[in-house]
Amino acid sequence: MNKCILAVVLAGLMPFQVFASEYDISVDRVQIDTGDFVKEGIGYNGASPGPVLRFREGEEVTINVTNNLDEMTSIHWHGLILPFEQDGVPGISFPGIKPGETFTYQFPIVQAGTYWFHSHSGFQEPNGAYGAIVIEPEGREPYRYDREYVVQLTDKHPHSGDRIMRNLKMSADYYNRQQQTVGDFIDESGEKGFMATLRDRMMWGDMRMMKMDIEDVQGFTGLINGKGPDQNWTGLFKPGERVRLRFINSSAMTYFDVRIPGLEMTVVQADGNNVQPVNVDEFRIGVAETYDVIVHINDEKAYTIFAESMGRSGFARGTLAPEEGMTAEVPDRRDAPLLTMADMAGHVMDHGDMDGMDHGEMTDMNHGDMKGMDHSDMEGMDHGGDSLPEDPFYANGSGLIPTAANGGKFLSYQDLKAQKPLYEDREPTREIELRLTGNMERYEWSINGIKYEDADPIVLQYGERVRFKFVNETMMTHPMHLHGMWSILEVGEGKWNPLKHVVSVAPATTVYMETEVDAPGQWAFHCHLSYHAASGMFRKIVVEGGPDSPVADGKQSGNQGGES
Amino acid sequence: MNHLAVSMCGLSLAVAALATPAVAQEDPAKKTQTARTFWGVSAEKFEYRYSDSDEELAVIEGDAYYGTDELKFRWLFEGEWEEAHNAWETLENQFVGQVPVDDFWDAKAGIRIDTPEGPDRVYSVLGLTGLAPYWFEVDTNLYVSDEGDASVDFEAEYELLITNYWIASATFESLVAFSEDQEIGVGKGLNSTEVGLRLSYDLIARSFSPYVGMVYERKYGDTADLAWDSGGSTEDWFAVVGARLSF
């Protein structure tokens, strides 16, 4: 009956509302066929991925979710700005949806763009419980296209989420089949000399760290809209058309490097928010991120959408074609990248073994104008990276810095500029430092060295603008996701800094984001790698005050402090 | 029967410790959003050994655990079945609690019950297990028996990746006793060493990895004399065939 009251209140608040639509979603056990294997999983309305939900900005949606499983479930509307009770995180937003029960979500749609939804219960999401959301804007789109497709990526694994988590806890390298071998040693000795190679192995062995620790969970089949490489999802077009592709990375663990050989892509949206168009040949999509690109196709031929995993252990493939059945060449995967000592710097700093590197100096650098950021003053540190391109969102000399397969433009976070700022630019009221921490060998992940189960919530005040400082002290890349409020990614563009819902933090880097605390209630905040979140890289955020509360105060300058 | 009671007691203690609620429990999402208890069953060795003196042994070395990052309860099993005598030459059950003491090391404490052919022994166990620099897996334990005799064992293993599926593993085991326990063939000082070399192939994930290899076992000093006196050998070469298992 609470829902009824809420509906009445909302109806009263929005007398001019025109649209209202109702959706029914059932949560079901389904079969998932990747072409490589068939696996029991969880889906929506009888399939995984679930349906594409199409909303309109300004409408009020009612979504009835019926749980046909024999366990609790939930749906989180990833990236949507909504009342916290509708956010779908069991234990934070609501208790969850019991077996056999129907839960009715109801919230206004206050934004446009590409988003997605997924279960926030256990490992249901890696097991298949995800779908796409497309929201049509109230006004006109600021770019032209003739047709559009959702391109939803995932990393479907033959093992269930529970099994994967358990195996990683038993042995963190359980799924890593890219470890350096005797053969690699011999090859490298031939190139660099036996002693140099031995020294290199000794150095890494001394730390008990691996250069090949880029993808924790290998052995997956990359899917596009539920189809494996051999099943080849195909989107049709007519020559001369502009096609909008809404890329969503719904993977549990995998970053993808995406390209369409032969076509330039114009990135027009990131995480649902329009950005100033950037032409790229390739882009990296972090777990849970979305990028919308427009491709202008003139020739009457097929093009391959090729998404290689960041660690090159797997790939997804689809096709854009003028006719069903036409295909284009599928490229070979490139060699797996190797982490370098630069990627290890955060870990080493944490352990204080490397005196030459000054932590403070690094943060100072990032504080300033990002564009002006120059790594020349770090040249003292020998990272061994010879002529790698610069990208301030990777450690200088990092092995993870991406390059486009055709030698062209690879999208960087620093290319993302908001099309139309949502918030006025103002000084943050305080800074909260969050060190991303972990123990790879034990597969324990945490924030500031504390796992979620032992942590107090992060308390924010309604109306403040908080600057989050992420310091990645691990050698893994973490896609950090704040629920309920926008993450304004610091790229050094002031009010044009882009709004995101996931901010990827590469190893040994410091990344800043600011958040206008404009959503009362309690929210989840976590690394979106499923097995990192579940092992403790997770926090509850409590926003105190709000429109109805007398405590609310927009100007809390000088309020210092980190995690409470 | 007595031993069983002792082990059950250890088990229930560990279970009680695991069931103790942690602090900061007020946030219900800590339950729904985190995976906290884990289990695993594996057999590092599950093999048949053929010695150069035509002795045949079936050997199992495995363990099962249940627990959290902070505390695990582990059951370790080691058995050597001697074909010729139709008897357990070695039969050890250890029940230990295991807690992390460093980024790479765990401490263990518990009880070990030996019930092979011949006299039984019960030991208290204090151990250290973990990963040493350069990827050596190390496990070492101090045992004090119900007869008051103390001993230390040390095991190290190094895995060399021929490829990501063909793995050569070298193992070293040794036992040192601080006093003699003649009844069970333990002399004072260095008792024995065992060196093994196995080549395995990961056939089904890391669940089933068949291997072949060889093992060299040697007894020293008083222990060797005791073995000699009872008609046993002091030095054996074995060819082994088996599989590493993990569930």
Coordinates of C-alpha atoms in Angstrom, one line a residue, chain A residues 53-434:
Chain A
L53 CA 13.2 -1.8 -22.2
R54 CA 12.3 1.3 -24.1
F55 CA 11.3 4.3 -21.9
R56 CA 10.6 7.9 -22.7
E57 CA 12.2 10.8 -20.8
G58 CA 9.5 12.4 -18.6
E59 CA 7.2 9.4 -18.3
E60 CA 6.4 7.5 -15.1
V61 CA 7.1 3.8 -15.4
T62 CA 5.6 0.9 -13.5
I63 CA 7.5 -2.3 -13.7
N64 CA 6.1 -5.5 -12.2
V65 CA 8.9 -8.0 -11.5
T66 CA 7.8 -11.5 -10.8
N67 CA 10.3 -13.9 -9.2
N68 CA 10.0 -17.4 -10.7
L69 CA 13.2 -18.6 -9.1
D70 CA 13.5 -20.5 -5.9
E71 CA 15.8 -17.9 -4.4
M72 CA 15.6 -14.1 -3.7
T73 CA 16.1 -11.8 -6.6
S74 CA 16.2 -8.1 -7.4
I75 CA 16.6 -5.7 -10.4
H76 CA 18.9 -2.7 -10.3
W77 CA 18.4 -0.1 -13.0
H78 CA 22.0 0.7 -13.7
G79 CA 22.6 4.4 -14.3
L80 CA 19.1 5.5 -13.7
I81 CA 18.5 8.5 -11.4
L82 CA 15.5 7.5 -9.2
P83 CA 14.3 7.4 -5.5
F84 CA 16.6 5.1 -3.6
E85 CA 13.8 2.7 -2.6
Q86 CA 13.5 1.9 -6.4
D87 CA 17.3 1.2 -6.9
G88 CA 17.0 -2.5 -6.4
V89 CA 19.9 -3.4 -4.1
P90 CA 18.8 -5.9 -1.5
G91 CA 19.7 -4.8 2.0
I92 CA 20.2 -1.2 0.9
S93 CA 17.2 -0.1 -1.2
F94 CA 14.7 -2.8 -0.3
P95 CA 14.6 -6.3 1.1
G96 CA 14.6 -8.0 -2.2
I97 CA 12.0 -10.0 -4.1
K98 CA 11.1 -13.4 -2.6
P99 CA 10.4 -16.5 -4.7
G100 CA 7.0 -16.4 -6.2
E101 CA 6.5 -12.7 -5.3
T102 CA 5.9 -9.8 -7.6
F103 CA 7.5 -6.5 -6.8
T104 CA 6.3 -3.3 -8.4
Y105 CA 8.9 -0.7 -9.2
Q106 CA 7.6 2.8 -10.0
F107 CA 9.7 5.8 -10.8
P108 CA 9.8 8.8 -13.1
I109 CA 12.2 8.7 -16.0
V110 CA 14.3 11.9 -15.7
Q111 CA 17.0 11.3 -18.2
A112 CA 17.7 9.9 -21.7
G113 CA 20.3 7.6 -23.2
T114 CA 21.5 4.0 -23.1
Y115 CA 21.5 2.1 -19.8
W116 CA 21.0 -1.4 -18.6
F117 CA 19.4 -3.4 -15.8
H118 CA 20.6 -6.4 -13.9
S119 CA 20.1 -8.5 -10.8
H120 CA 21.9 -7.3 -7.7
S121 CA 21.4 -10.6 -5.8
G122 CA 24.3 -13.1 -5.5
F123 CA 25.8 -14.0 -8.8
Q124 CA 22.6 -13.8 -10.8
E125 CA 24.0 -11.2 -13.1
P126 CA 27.0 -13.2 -14.3
N127 CA 24.6 -16.1 -14.5
G128 CA 22.6 -14.2 -17.2
A129 CA 20.2 -11.8 -15.4
Y130 CA 20.7 -8.6 -17.4
G131 CA 19.0 -6.6 -20.1
A132 CA 19.2 -3.2 -21.9
I133 CA 17.4 0.1 -21.3
V134 CA 17.0 2.7 -24.0
I135 CA 15.5 6.0 -23.1
E136 CA 14.2 8.4 -25.8
P137 CA 14.9 12.0 -25.0
E138 CA 12.1 14.5 -24.6
G139 CA 13.6 16.8 -27.1
R140 CA 15.6 16.1 -30.3
E141 CA 18.8 14.1 -30.3
P142 CA 21.7 16.4 -31.0
Y143 CA 22.9 14.0 -33.8
R144 CA 21.4 12.3 -36.7
Y145 CA 21.1 8.6 -37.4
D146 CA 18.8 6.4 -39.5
R147 CA 18.7 3.3 -37.4
E148 CA 20.0 2.0 -34.1
Y149 CA 21.0 -1.3 -32.4
V150 CA 21.7 -2.2 -28.9
V151 CA 25.1 -4.1 -28.8
Q152 CA 25.2 -5.7 -25.4
L153 CA 28.4 -7.5 -24.5
T154 CA 29.0 -10.1 -21.9
D155 CA 31.5 -12.7 -20.9
K156 CA 29.5 -15.9 -20.5
H157 CA 31.4 -18.5 -18.5
P158 CA 30.6 -22.2 -18.4
H159 CA 31.0 -22.1 -14.6
S160 CA 28.3 -20.6 -12.4
G161 CA 29.1 -17.5 -10.5
D162 CA 29.2 -19.3 -7.1
R163 CA 31.7 -21.8 -8.5
I164 CA 33.9 -19.1 -10.0
M165 CA 34.0 -17.2 -6.7
R166 CA 34.8 -20.4 -4.8
N167 CA 37.6 -21.4 -7.2
L168 CA 39.1 -17.9 -7.1
K169 CA 39.2 -18.2 -3.3
M170 CA 40.8 -21.6 -3.5
S171 CA 43.4 -20.4 -6.0
A172 CA 43.4 -16.8 -7.4
D173 CA 45.0 -18.0 -10.6
Y174 CA 42.5 -20.8 -11.1
Y175 CA 41.3 -19.3 -14.4
N176 CA 44.5 -17.7 -15.6
R177 CA 45.8 -19.6 -18.6
Q178 CA 48.1 -16.8 -19.8
Q179 CA 50.8 -17.3 -17.2
Q180 CA 54.4 -17.1 -18.4
T181 CA 55.9 -20.4 -19.3
V182 CA 59.2 -22.0 -19.8
G183 CA 58.8 -21.3 -23.6
D184 CA 58.2 -17.6 -22.9
F185 CA 61.4 -17.6 -20.8
I186 CA 63.4 -19.1 -23.6
D187 CA 62.0 -16.7 -26.2
E188 CA 62.6 -13.7 -24.0
S189 CA 66.1 -14.9 -23.1
G190 CA 66.8 -15.0 -26.9
E191 CA 65.7 -11.4 -27.2
K192 CA 66.9 -9.8 -24.0
G193 CA 69.5 -12.2 -22.7
F194 CA 69.3 -14.9 -20.2
M195 CA 70.4 -12.9 -17.2
A196 CA 68.0 -10.0 -17.9
T197 CA 65.1 -12.4 -18.2
L198 CA 66.1 -14.2 -15.1
R199 CA 66.4 -10.9 -13.2
D200 CA 62.9 -9.9 -14.5
R201 CA 61.4 -13.2 -13.3
M202 CA 63.2 -12.9 -10.0
M203 CA 61.8 -9.4 -9.5
W204 CA 58.2 -10.4 -10.1
G205 CA 58.7 -13.7 -8.2
D206 CA 60.1 -11.7 -5.2
M207 CA 56.8 -9.7 -5.1
R208 CA 54.8 -12.9 -5.8
M209 CA 53.0 -10.9 -8.5
M210 CA 52.3 -11.8 -12.1
K211 CA 52.6 -9.7 -15.2
M212 CA 49.8 -11.7 -16.7
D213 CA 47.3 -10.8 -14.1
I214 CA 44.9 -8.8 -16.3
E215 CA 41.9 -11.1 -16.6
D216 CA 41.0 -13.0 -13.4
V217 CA 38.3 -15.1 -15.0
Q218 CA 39.3 -16.5 -18.4
G219 CA 37.6 -19.3 -20.3
F220 CA 34.5 -17.3 -21.2
T221 CA 32.7 -16.9 -24.5
G222 CA 32.2 -13.3 -25.5
L223 CA 28.5 -12.6 -26.4
I224 CA 26.9 -9.8 -28.3
N225 CA 23.1 -9.6 -27.6
G226 CA 23.3 -13.2 -26.3
K227 CA 25.1 -14.6 -29.4
G228 CA 28.6 -16.2 -29.4
P229 CA 31.1 -15.5 -32.2
D230 CA 29.9 -18.4 -34.2
Q231 CA 26.2 -17.5 -33.8
N232 CA 27.3 -14.1 -35.2
W233 CA 24.7 -11.5 -34.1
T234 CA 23.9 -9.4 -37.2
G235 CA 22.5 -5.9 -37.5
L236 CA 21.2 -4.9 -41.0
F237 CA 21.7 -1.6 -42.7
K238 CA 21.1 0.0 -46.0
P239 CA 24.2 1.6 -47.7
G240 CA 24.4 5.3 -47.0
E241 CA 22.8 5.0 -43.6
R242 CA 24.1 6.2 -40.3
V243 CA 23.7 3.5 -37.7
R244 CA 23.7 4.2 -34.0
L245 CA 25.2 1.4 -31.9
R246 CA 24.5 1.4 -28.2
F247 CA 27.3 -0.6 -26.7
I248 CA 26.7 -1.9 -23.2
N249 CA 29.3 -3.9 -21.3
S250 CA 27.3 -6.3 -19.1
S251 CA 30.2 -8.5 -18.4
A252 CA 30.9 -9.9 -14.9
M253 CA 34.7 -9.3 -15.2
T254 CA 35.8 -8.4 -18.7
Y255 CA 36.8 -5.1 -20.4
F256 CA 36.6 -5.1 -24.1
D257 CA 38.5 -3.2 -26.8
V258 CA 35.9 -2.6 -29.6
R259 CA 36.5 -1.9 -33.2
I260 CA 34.7 -2.3 -36.5
P261 CA 37.5 -2.7 -39.1
G262 CA 36.9 -0.4 -42.1
L263 CA 34.6 2.0 -40.2
E264 CA 35.3 5.1 -38.2
M265 CA 33.1 5.4 -35.1
T266 CA 31.8 8.7 -33.8
V267 CA 31.4 8.5 -30.0
V268 CA 28.3 10.5 -29.1
Q269 CA 27.4 9.3 -25.7
A270 CA 29.1 7.7 -22.7
D271 CA 27.2 6.2 -19.8
G272 CA 24.0 7.6 -21.1
N273 CA 25.1 11.2 -21.3
N274 CA 25.8 13.0 -24.6
V275 CA 29.4 13.9 -25.2
Q276 CA 31.0 16.2 -27.8
P277 CA 31.4 13.9 -30.7
V278 CA 34.8 12.2 -31.0
N279 CA 35.9 10.1 -34.0
V280 CA 37.8 7.0 -33.0
D281 CA 39.0 3.8 -34.6
E282 CA 38.7 1.8 -31.3
F283 CA 37.6 2.2 -27.8
R284 CA 37.9 0.3 -24.5
I285 CA 34.6 -0.3 -22.6
G286 CA 34.9 -1.0 -18.9
V287 CA 32.6 -3.4 -17.1
A288 CA 29.2 -1.8 -16.8
E289 CA 30.0 1.2 -19.0
T290 CA 28.0 2.2 -22.1
Y291 CA 29.2 4.0 -25.2
D292 CA 27.0 5.1 -28.1
V293 CA 28.7 5.4 -31.4
I294 CA 27.4 6.3 -34.8
V295 CA 28.9 4.7 -37.9
H296 CA 28.2 6.1 -41.4
I297 CA 28.2 3.1 -43.8
N298 CA 28.4 3.8 -47.6
D299 CA 29.6 0.5 -49.0
E300 CA 27.3 -2.4 -49.6
K301 CA 29.4 -4.9 -47.7
A302 CA 29.6 -6.5 -44.3
Y303 CA 31.6 -5.3 -41.4
T304 CA 32.7 -7.2 -38.3
I305 CA 32.1 -5.8 -34.8
F306 CA 35.1 -7.1 -33.0
A307 CA 35.4 -6.9 -29.3
E308 CA 38.7 -8.3 -27.9
S309 CA 38.9 -8.7 -24.2
M310 CA 41.5 -6.3 -22.6
G311 CA 43.7 -9.3 -21.7
R312 CA 43.1 -11.0 -25.1
S313 CA 41.9 -14.2 -23.6
G314 CA 38.5 -14.0 -25.4
F315 CA 36.4 -12.0 -27.8
A316 CA 32.9 -11.2 -28.9
R317 CA 32.0 -10.8 -32.6
G318 CA 29.0 -9.6 -34.5
T319 CA 28.3 -8.2 -37.9
L320 CA 26.8 -5.2 -39.6
A321 CA 25.6 -6.3 -43.0
P322 CA 23.3 -5.1 -45.8
E323 CA 21.8 -8.6 -46.0
E324 CA 21.3 -11.5 -43.5
G325 CA 24.1 -14.1 -43.9
M326 CA 26.8 -11.7 -45.2
T327 CA 30.0 -11.8 -43.1
A328 CA 33.3 -10.0 -43.0
E329 CA 36.7 -11.2 -42.0
V330 CA 37.1 -11.8 -38.3
P331 CA 40.6 -10.5 -37.2
D332 CA 43.0 -12.6 -35.1
R333 CA 43.3 -11.5 -31.5
R334 CA 46.4 -9.4 -30.8
D335 CA 49.0 -10.6 -28.3
A336 CA 48.1 -10.4 -24.6
P337 CA 49.5 -7.3 -22.9
L338 CA 51.8 -7.7 -19.9
L339 CA 51.7 -5.5 -16.8
T340 CA 54.8 -3.6 -16.2
M341 CA 56.5 -2.3 -13.0
A342 CA 54.6 0.9 -13.6
D343 CA 51.3 -0.9 -13.1
M344 CA 52.8 -2.3 -9.9
A345 CA 53.8 1.1 -8.5
G346 CA 50.6 1.5 -6.5
H347 CA 51.2 -1.8 -4.8
V348 CA 54.9 -1.1 -4.3
M349 CA 54.1 2.3 -2.8
D350 CA 51.6 0.7 -0.5
H351 CA 54.4 -1.5 0.8
G352 CA 56.9 1.3 0.8
D353 CA 59.7 -0.6 -1.0
M354 CA 60.3 1.9 -3.7
D355 CA 61.7 5.1 -2.3
G356 CA 62.4 6.8 -5.5
M357 CA 58.7 7.2 -6.1
D358 CA 56.9 9.8 -4.2
H359 CA 53.2 9.2 -3.7
G360 CA 52.6 12.9 -2.9
E361 CA 54.2 14.0 -6.1
M362 CA 51.8 11.8 -8.1
T363 CA 48.7 13.2 -6.5
D364 CA 49.9 16.8 -6.9
M365 CA 50.3 16.1 -10.6
N366 CA 46.8 14.9 -10.9
H367 CA 45.4 17.8 -8.9
G368 CA 46.3 20.2 -11.5
D369 CA 44.9 20.7 -15.0
M370 CA 44.8 17.2 -16.4
K371 CA 45.5 18.4 -19.9
G372 CA 48.6 20.1 -18.8
M373 CA 49.7 17.1 -17.0
D374 CA 53.1 16.1 -18.1
H375 CA 54.8 12.9 -17.2
S376 CA 58.3 14.2 -18.0
D377 CA 59.0 14.9 -14.4
M378 CA 58.5 11.2 -13.8
E379 CA 61.1 10.2 -16.2
G380 CA 63.5 9.4 -13.4
M381 CA 61.5 6.2 -12.9
D382 CA 62.5 3.6 -15.4
H383 CA 59.4 1.8 -16.4
G384 CA 60.8 0.2 -19.5
G385 CA 58.0 1.5 -21.6
D386 CA 59.8 2.9 -24.6
S387 CA 57.5 4.7 -27.0
L388 CA 54.1 3.9 -25.6
P389 CA 51.5 6.6 -26.2
E390 CA 50.6 8.8 -23.2
D391 CA 47.2 8.6 -21.5
P392 CA 46.9 10.2 -18.1
F393 CA 44.4 7.5 -17.2
Y394 CA 47.1 4.9 -17.2
A395 CA 50.3 4.8 -15.3
N396 CA 53.3 6.1 -17.3
G397 CA 54.8 3.1 -18.9
S398 CA 51.8 0.9 -18.1
G399 CA 51.4 -2.3 -20.1
L400 CA 47.7 -1.6 -20.4
I401 CA 47.8 1.5 -22.5
P402 CA 45.7 0.6 -25.5
T403 CA 46.5 1.3 -29.1
A404 CA 44.2 1.0 -32.1
A405 CA 44.7 -2.0 -34.2
N406 CA 45.0 0.1 -37.4
G407 CA 47.3 2.6 -35.7
G408 CA 44.6 5.2 -35.6
K409 CA 42.7 6.9 -32.7
F410 CA 41.9 5.0 -29.6
L411 CA 39.4 6.7 -27.3
S412 CA 40.7 8.0 -23.9
Y413 CA 38.7 9.3 -21.0
Q414 CA 40.4 12.7 -21.6
D415 CA 38.5 12.8 -25.0
L416 CA 35.1 12.8 -23.2
K417 CA 33.6 16.2 -22.8
A418 CA 30.0 16.8 -21.8
Q419 CA 27.7 18.0 -24.6
K420 CA 25.6 20.0 -22.2
P421 CA 26.6 20.3 -18.6
L422 CA 24.0 19.2 -16.1
Y423 CA 25.4 20.9 -13.1
E424 CA 27.0 24.3 -12.7
D425 CA 30.7 24.0 -12.0
R426 CA 31.6 24.7 -8.5
E427 CA 34.4 23.9 -6.0
P428 CA 33.9 20.6 -4.2
T429 CA 33.0 21.0 -0.5
R430 CA 35.3 18.3 0.5
E431 CA 37.5 15.4 -0.7
I432 CA 37.2 11.8 0.2
E433 CA 40.2 9.5 -0.5
L434 CA 39.4 6.0 -1.4

